[in-house]
XYZ file of C-alpha atoms in Angstrom:
443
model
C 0.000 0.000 0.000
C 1.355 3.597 -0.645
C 0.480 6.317 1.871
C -2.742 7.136 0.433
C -4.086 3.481 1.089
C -3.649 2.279 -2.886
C -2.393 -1.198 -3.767
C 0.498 -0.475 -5.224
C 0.427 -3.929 -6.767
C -3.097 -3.293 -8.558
C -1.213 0.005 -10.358
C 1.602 -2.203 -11.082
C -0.130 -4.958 -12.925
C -1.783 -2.082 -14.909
C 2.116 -0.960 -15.763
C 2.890 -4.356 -16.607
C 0.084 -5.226 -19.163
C 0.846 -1.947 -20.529
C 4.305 -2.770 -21.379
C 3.595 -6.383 -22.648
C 0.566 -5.154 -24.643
C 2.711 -1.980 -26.758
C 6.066 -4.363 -26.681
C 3.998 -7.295 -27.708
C 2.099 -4.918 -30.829
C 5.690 -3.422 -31.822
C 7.441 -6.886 -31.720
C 5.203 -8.745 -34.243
C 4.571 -5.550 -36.203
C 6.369 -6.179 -39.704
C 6.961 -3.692 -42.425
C 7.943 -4.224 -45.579
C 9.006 -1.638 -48.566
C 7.899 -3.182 -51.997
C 10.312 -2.167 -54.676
C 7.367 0.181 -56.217
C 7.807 1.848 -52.721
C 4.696 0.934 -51.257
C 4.838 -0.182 -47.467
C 2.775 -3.284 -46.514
C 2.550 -4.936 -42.479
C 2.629 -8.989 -43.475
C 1.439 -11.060 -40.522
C 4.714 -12.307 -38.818
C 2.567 -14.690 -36.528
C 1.536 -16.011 -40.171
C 4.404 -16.177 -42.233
C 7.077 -17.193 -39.071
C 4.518 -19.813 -37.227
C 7.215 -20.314 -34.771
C 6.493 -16.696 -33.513
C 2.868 -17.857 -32.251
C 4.386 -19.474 -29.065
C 5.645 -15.381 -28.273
C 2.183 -15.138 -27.677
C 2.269 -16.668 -24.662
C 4.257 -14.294 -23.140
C 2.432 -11.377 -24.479
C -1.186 -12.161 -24.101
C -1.673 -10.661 -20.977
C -5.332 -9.084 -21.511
C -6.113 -11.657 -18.201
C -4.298 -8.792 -15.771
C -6.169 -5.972 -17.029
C -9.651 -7.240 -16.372
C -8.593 -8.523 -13.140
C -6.778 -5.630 -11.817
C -9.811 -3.812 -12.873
C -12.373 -6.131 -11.112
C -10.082 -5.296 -7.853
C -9.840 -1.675 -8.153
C -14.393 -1.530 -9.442
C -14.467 -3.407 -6.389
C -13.454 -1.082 -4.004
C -14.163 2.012 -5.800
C -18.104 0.704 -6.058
C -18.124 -0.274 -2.340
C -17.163 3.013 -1.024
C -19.839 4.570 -3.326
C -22.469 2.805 -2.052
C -21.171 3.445 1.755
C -21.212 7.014 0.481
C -24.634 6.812 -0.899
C -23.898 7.324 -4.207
C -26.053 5.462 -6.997
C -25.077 3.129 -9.444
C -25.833 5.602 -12.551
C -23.572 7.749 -10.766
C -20.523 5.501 -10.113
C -21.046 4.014 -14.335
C -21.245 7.011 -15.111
C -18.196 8.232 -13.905
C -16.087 4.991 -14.826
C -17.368 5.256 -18.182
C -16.265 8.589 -19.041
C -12.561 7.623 -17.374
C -12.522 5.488 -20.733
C -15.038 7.553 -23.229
C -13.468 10.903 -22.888
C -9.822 10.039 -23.987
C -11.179 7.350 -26.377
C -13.356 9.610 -28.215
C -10.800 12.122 -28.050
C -8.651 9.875 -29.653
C -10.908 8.724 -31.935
C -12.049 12.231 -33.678
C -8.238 12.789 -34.229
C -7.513 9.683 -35.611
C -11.007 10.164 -38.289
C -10.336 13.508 -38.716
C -6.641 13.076 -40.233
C -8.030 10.085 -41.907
C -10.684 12.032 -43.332
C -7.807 14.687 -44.325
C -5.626 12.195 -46.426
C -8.767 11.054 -48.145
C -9.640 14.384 -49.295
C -6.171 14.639 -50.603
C -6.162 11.463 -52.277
C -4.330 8.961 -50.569
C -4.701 5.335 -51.914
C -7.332 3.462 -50.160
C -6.030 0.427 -49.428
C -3.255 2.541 -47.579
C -5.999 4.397 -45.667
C -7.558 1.033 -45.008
C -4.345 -0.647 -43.198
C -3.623 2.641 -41.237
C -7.239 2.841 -39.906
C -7.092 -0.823 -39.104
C -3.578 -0.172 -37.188
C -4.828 2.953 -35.726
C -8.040 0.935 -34.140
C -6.480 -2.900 -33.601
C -6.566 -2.440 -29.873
C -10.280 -1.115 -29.335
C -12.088 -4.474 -28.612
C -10.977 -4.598 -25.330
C -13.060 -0.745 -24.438
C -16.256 -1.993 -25.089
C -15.808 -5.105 -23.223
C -14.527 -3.224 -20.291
C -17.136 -0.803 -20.775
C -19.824 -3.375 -20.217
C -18.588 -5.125 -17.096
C -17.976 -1.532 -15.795
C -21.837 -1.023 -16.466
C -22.719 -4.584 -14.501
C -20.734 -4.102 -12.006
C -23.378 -2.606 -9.363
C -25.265 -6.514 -10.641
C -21.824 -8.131 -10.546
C -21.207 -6.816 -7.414
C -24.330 -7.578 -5.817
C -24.124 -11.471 -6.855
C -20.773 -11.594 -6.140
C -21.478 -10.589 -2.162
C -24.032 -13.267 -1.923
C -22.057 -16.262 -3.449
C -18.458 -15.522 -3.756
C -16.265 -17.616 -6.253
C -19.170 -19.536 -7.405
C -19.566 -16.361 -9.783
C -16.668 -16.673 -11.620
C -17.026 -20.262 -11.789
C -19.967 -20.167 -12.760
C -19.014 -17.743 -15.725
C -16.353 -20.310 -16.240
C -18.796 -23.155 -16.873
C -20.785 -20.491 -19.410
C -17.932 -20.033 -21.294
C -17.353 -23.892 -21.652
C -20.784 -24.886 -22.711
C -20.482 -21.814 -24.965
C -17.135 -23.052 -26.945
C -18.436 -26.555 -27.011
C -21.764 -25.140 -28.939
C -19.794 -23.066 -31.287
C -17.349 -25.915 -31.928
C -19.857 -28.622 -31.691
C -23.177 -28.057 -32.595
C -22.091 -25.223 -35.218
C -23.726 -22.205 -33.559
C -20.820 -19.705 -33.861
C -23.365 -16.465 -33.400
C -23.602 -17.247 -29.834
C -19.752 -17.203 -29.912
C -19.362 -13.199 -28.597
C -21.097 -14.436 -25.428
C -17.437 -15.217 -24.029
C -16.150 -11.817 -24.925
C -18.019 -11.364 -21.441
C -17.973 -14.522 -19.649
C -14.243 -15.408 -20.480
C -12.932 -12.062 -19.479
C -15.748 -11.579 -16.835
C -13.960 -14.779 -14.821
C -10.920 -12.612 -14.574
C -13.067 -9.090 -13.612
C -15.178 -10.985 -10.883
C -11.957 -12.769 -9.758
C -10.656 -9.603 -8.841
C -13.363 -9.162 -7.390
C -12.632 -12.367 -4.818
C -9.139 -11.406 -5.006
C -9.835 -7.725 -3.020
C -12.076 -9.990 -0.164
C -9.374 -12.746 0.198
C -11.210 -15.381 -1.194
C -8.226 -16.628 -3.146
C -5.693 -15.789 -1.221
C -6.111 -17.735 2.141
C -8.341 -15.759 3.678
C -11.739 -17.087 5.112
C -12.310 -20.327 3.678
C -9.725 -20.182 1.009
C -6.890 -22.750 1.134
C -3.639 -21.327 1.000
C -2.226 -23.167 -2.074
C -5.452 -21.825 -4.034
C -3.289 -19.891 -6.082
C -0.751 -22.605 -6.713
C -3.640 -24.999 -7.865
C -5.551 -22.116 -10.250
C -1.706 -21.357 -11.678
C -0.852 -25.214 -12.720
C -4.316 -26.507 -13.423
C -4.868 -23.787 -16.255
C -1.616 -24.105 -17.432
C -2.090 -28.100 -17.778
C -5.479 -27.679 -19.171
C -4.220 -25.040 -21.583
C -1.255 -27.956 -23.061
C -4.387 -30.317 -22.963
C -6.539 -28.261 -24.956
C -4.066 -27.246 -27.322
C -2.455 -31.024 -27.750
C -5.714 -32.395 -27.857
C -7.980 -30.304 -29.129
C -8.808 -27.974 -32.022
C -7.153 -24.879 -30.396
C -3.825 -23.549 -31.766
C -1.091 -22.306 -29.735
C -1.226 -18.321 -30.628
C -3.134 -16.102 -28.230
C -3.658 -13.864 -31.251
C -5.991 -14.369 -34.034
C -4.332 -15.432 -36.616
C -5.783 -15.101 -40.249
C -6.720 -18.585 -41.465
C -6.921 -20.314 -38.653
C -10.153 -22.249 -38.274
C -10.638 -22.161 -34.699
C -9.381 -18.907 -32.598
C -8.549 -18.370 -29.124
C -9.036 -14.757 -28.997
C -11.817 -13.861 -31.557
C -13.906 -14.331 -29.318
C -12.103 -16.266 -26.178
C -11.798 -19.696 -26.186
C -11.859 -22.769 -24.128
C -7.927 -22.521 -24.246
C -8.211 -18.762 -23.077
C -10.047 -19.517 -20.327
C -7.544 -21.862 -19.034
C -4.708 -19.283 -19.839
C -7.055 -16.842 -18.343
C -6.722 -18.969 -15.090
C -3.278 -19.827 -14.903
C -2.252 -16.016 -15.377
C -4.686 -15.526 -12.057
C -3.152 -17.610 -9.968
C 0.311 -17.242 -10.856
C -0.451 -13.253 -9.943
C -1.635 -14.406 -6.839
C 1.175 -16.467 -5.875
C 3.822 -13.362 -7.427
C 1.771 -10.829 -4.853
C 4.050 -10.509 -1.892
C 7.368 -10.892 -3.517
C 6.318 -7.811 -5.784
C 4.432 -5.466 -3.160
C 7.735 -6.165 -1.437
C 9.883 -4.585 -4.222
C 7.267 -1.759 -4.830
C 7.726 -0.647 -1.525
C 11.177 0.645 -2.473
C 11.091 4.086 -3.548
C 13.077 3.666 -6.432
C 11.544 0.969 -8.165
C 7.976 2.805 -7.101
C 8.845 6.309 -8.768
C 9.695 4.291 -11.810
C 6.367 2.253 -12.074
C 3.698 5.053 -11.197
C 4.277 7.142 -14.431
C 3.307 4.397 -16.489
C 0.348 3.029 -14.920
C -0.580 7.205 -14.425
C -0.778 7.003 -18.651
C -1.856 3.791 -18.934
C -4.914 4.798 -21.379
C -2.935 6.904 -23.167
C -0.008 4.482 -23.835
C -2.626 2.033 -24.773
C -4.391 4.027 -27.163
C -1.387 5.796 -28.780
C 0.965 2.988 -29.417
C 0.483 2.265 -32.891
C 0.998 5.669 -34.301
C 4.429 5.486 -33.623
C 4.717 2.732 -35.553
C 3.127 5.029 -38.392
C 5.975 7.339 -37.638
C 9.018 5.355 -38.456
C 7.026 4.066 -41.251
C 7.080 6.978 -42.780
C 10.538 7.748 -41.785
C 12.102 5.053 -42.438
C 10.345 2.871 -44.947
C 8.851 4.979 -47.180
C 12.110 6.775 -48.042
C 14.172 3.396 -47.841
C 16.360 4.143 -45.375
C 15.057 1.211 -43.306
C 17.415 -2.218 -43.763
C 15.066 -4.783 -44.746
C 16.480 -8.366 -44.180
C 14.205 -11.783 -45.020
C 11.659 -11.788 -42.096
C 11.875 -13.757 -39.373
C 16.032 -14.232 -40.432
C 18.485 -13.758 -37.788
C 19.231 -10.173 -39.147
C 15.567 -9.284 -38.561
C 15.283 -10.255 -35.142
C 18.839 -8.292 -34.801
C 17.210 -5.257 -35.773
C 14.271 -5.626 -33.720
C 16.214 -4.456 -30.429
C 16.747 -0.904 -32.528
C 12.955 -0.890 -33.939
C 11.726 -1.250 -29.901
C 14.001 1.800 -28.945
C 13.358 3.666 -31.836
C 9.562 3.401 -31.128
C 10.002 4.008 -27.864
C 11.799 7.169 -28.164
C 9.057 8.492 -30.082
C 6.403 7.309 -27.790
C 7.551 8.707 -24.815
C 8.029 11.949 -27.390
C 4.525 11.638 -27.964
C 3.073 11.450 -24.407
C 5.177 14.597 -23.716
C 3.368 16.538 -26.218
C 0.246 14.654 -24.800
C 0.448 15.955 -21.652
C -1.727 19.407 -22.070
C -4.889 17.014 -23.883
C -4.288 14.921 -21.214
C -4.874 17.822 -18.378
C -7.828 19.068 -20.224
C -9.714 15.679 -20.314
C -9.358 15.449 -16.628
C -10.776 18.865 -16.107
C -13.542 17.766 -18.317
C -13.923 14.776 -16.413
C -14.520 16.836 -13.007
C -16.665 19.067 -14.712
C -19.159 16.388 -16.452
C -19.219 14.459 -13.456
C -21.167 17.603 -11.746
C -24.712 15.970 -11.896
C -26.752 12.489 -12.159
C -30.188 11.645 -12.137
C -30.303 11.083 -16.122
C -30.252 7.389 -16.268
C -31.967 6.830 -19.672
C -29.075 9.455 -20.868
C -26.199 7.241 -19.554
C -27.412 4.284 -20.882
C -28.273 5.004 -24.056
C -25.010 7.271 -24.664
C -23.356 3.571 -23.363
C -25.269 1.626 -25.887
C -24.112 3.821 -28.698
C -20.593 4.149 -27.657
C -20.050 0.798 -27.218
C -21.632 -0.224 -30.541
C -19.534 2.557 -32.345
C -16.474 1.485 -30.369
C -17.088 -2.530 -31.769
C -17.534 -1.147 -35.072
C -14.155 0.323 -34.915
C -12.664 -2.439 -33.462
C -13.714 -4.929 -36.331
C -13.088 -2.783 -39.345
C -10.711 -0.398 -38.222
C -10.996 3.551 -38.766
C -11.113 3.303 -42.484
C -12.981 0.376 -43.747
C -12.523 0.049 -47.461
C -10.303 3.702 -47.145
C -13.696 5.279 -45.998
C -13.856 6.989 -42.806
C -17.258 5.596 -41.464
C -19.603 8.732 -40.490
C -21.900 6.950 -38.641
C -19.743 4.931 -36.105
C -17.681 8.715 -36.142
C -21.370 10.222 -35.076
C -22.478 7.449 -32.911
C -19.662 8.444 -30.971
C -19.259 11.505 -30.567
C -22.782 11.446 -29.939
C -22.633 8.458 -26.971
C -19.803 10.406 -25.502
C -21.740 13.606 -24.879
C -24.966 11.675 -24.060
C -22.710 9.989 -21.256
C -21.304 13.226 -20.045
C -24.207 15.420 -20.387
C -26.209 12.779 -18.286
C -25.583 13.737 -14.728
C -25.803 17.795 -14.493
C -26.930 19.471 -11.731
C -26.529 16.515 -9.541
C -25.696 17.299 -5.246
C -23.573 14.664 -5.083
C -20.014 14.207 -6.848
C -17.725 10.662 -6.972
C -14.303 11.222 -6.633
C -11.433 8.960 -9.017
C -11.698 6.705 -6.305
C -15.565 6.393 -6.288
C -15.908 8.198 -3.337
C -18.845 10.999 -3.510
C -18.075 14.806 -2.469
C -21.784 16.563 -1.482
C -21.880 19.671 -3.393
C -24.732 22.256 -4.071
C -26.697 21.987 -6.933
């Protein structure tokens, strides 16, 4: 814990998936300078199969859901000791997301939009808006267990870890209806219940119901860390599920689009190994050192994670467009040898970038404090949710520039959802806090 009562271990997990999720992206991320000087991003995990086991190491989606469950868990309980209601508390989690997504997001459509105008190629348009909106699939997934949690929360005080193993179960019968019976459109049902296992364990996690705690046993977290590692091996030895964590295009059967069986089990294994890594690392954070060098990147962690990419667009254009760039056979020892430069080089100009991000940054938060200055709009919130999410999932399948057209109505949807959201709670007496916490003000 830091001074302030945080769990300094929560904000670090954040950090970490941050830095596997942008290292992960960059690593895999292949460009290649055609001789007619068009760039093109083959799909390493594709042509270099062997790469698919990286994924492993990189897939580590599992820590954001449950370090959010953990931190929605006690950020929704002091609400509601506070007296706050549950439109209130959604609302102001869901703008902690909307407002720098959206923001994002009109940049991002509005240079698009620019480069159309002036007549880039459309296939080019296509790939950038694709790269420019790979990672939204996991906002409107969080968005939506952010909006249950009040439900969540509610079932998760009257019956524990049968919850998440109950979601668990779900997400079984789910895979094994897709797979077996051939009903694949009830497949997006474990874009919730898969990474729902992992919120509501954190959930568990924050009560000590894992860790040894009440009824727990104490090697709970041994057990969850090799039984969904062994049923992972299982499912991919025996089963139809490939190795890669990542879809991969061609494969028949995909762990990720939407979460599998073998997800689930990774899903598990990543808990409890987390759980049995607690002490060790709370122990490190609480050197000062090691503390002032994790807090600035869990402090951006949304804008690291929606950023990434374009610095990849950056030495693109740098480098590859005016052939500067050495381009040995991919996946050849000379490639990996140059992918040690490519990280720093990216690097460099991310950290760039979230220096000159810095003002926006500011400004969202004082829009946050000043839209969450009211409540009592409930049909507002929820149907400025329903649109953002569905705009957001748009984006996420088809990218920013399907078919090198920016899509106005997923751009409107939007923009509209976002200020429907924010616009929903003025005049309201009572105010939450970033921790959840409510402030009574006058109206």
């Amino acid at each position: 814990m830091d001074p302030t009562g945080r769990d300094r271990y929560i904000d670090f997990l954040r950090a970490w998936a941050i830095v596997c999720v942008v290292v992960g992206h960059w690593l895999i991320t292949a460009l290649v300078r055609a001789p007619g000087g068009e760039v093109t991003a083959p799909e390493l995990l594709l042509a270099v199969p062997g790469t698919q086991w990286l994924t492993l190491a990189f897939q580590i989606m599992p820590l954001f859901f449950l370090a959010g469950g953990h931190a929605a868990s006690g950020s929704w309980a002091r609400a509601r000791e506070a007296g706050a209601g549950a439109a209130d508390w959604v609302g102001a989690r869901a703008l902690r997301l909307l407002l720098p997504a959206g923001a994002y997001s009109a940049l991002a459509l509005l240079a698009l939009a620019v480069c159309a105008g002036l007549g880039v190629d459309p296939g080019t348009l296509a790939t950038v808006g694709w790269a420019l909106a790979m990672q939204f699939w996991f906002l409107p997934v969080y968005l939506l267990l952010s909006a249950a949690t009040p439900v969540l929360h509610a079932a998760h005080r009257r019956w524990g870890v049968r919850v998440p193993a109950a979601m668990a179960v779900a997400a079984l019968l789910v895979d094994v209806l897709v797979l077996a019976a051939g009903t694949p459109y009830i497949g997006p049902l474990n874009y919730i219940l898969v990474w729902g296992v992992a919120y509501q364990a954190g959930f568990c996690w924050r009560d000590g119901l894992l860790t040894g705690r009440g009824r727990a046993p104490a090697a709970l977290p041994a057990a969850l860390t090799a039984g969904g590692a062994l049923a992972f091996a299982a499912l991919v030895a025996l089963g139809p599920f490939p190795v890669s964590l990542i879809l991969v295009t061609g494969q028949r059967v995909s762990n990720t689009d939407p979460p599998s069986a073998a997800m689930l089990a990774w899903t598990v294994a990543q808990i409890g190994l987390c759980l049995l890594l607690a002490p060790a690392v709370r122990r490190l954070l609480d050197r000062a050192r090691v503390w002032r060098a994790v807090r600035p990147v869990g402090g951006a962690s949304m804008t690291l994670y929606l950023w990434h990419m374009v610095p990849v667009l950056v030495v693109a254009a740098a480098f590859y467009l005016t052939g500067l760039a050495p381009q040995p056979a991919l996946g050849s020892g000379g490639w990996w040898a140059l992918r040690l430069p490519w990280l720093a080089v990216l690097g460099v100009v991310l950290a760039t970038l979230v220096r000159v991000l810095r003002p926006w940054e500011r400004g969202l938060t004082a829009l946050y404090a000043w839209t969450t200055a009211g409540s009592g709009r409930g049909g507002r919130l929820w149907c400025g949710l329903a649109l953002s999410t569905a705009a957001l999932t748009r984006f996420a399948g088809h990218g920013f520039a399907p078919g090198g057209r920016v899509p106005v109505l997923p751009a409107l949807g939007l923009a509209l959802g976002v200020a429907l959201v924010a616009s929903a709670g003025r005049r309201r007496t009572a105010r939450l806090r970033d921790d959840g916490s409510a402030v009574t003000e006058a109206a």
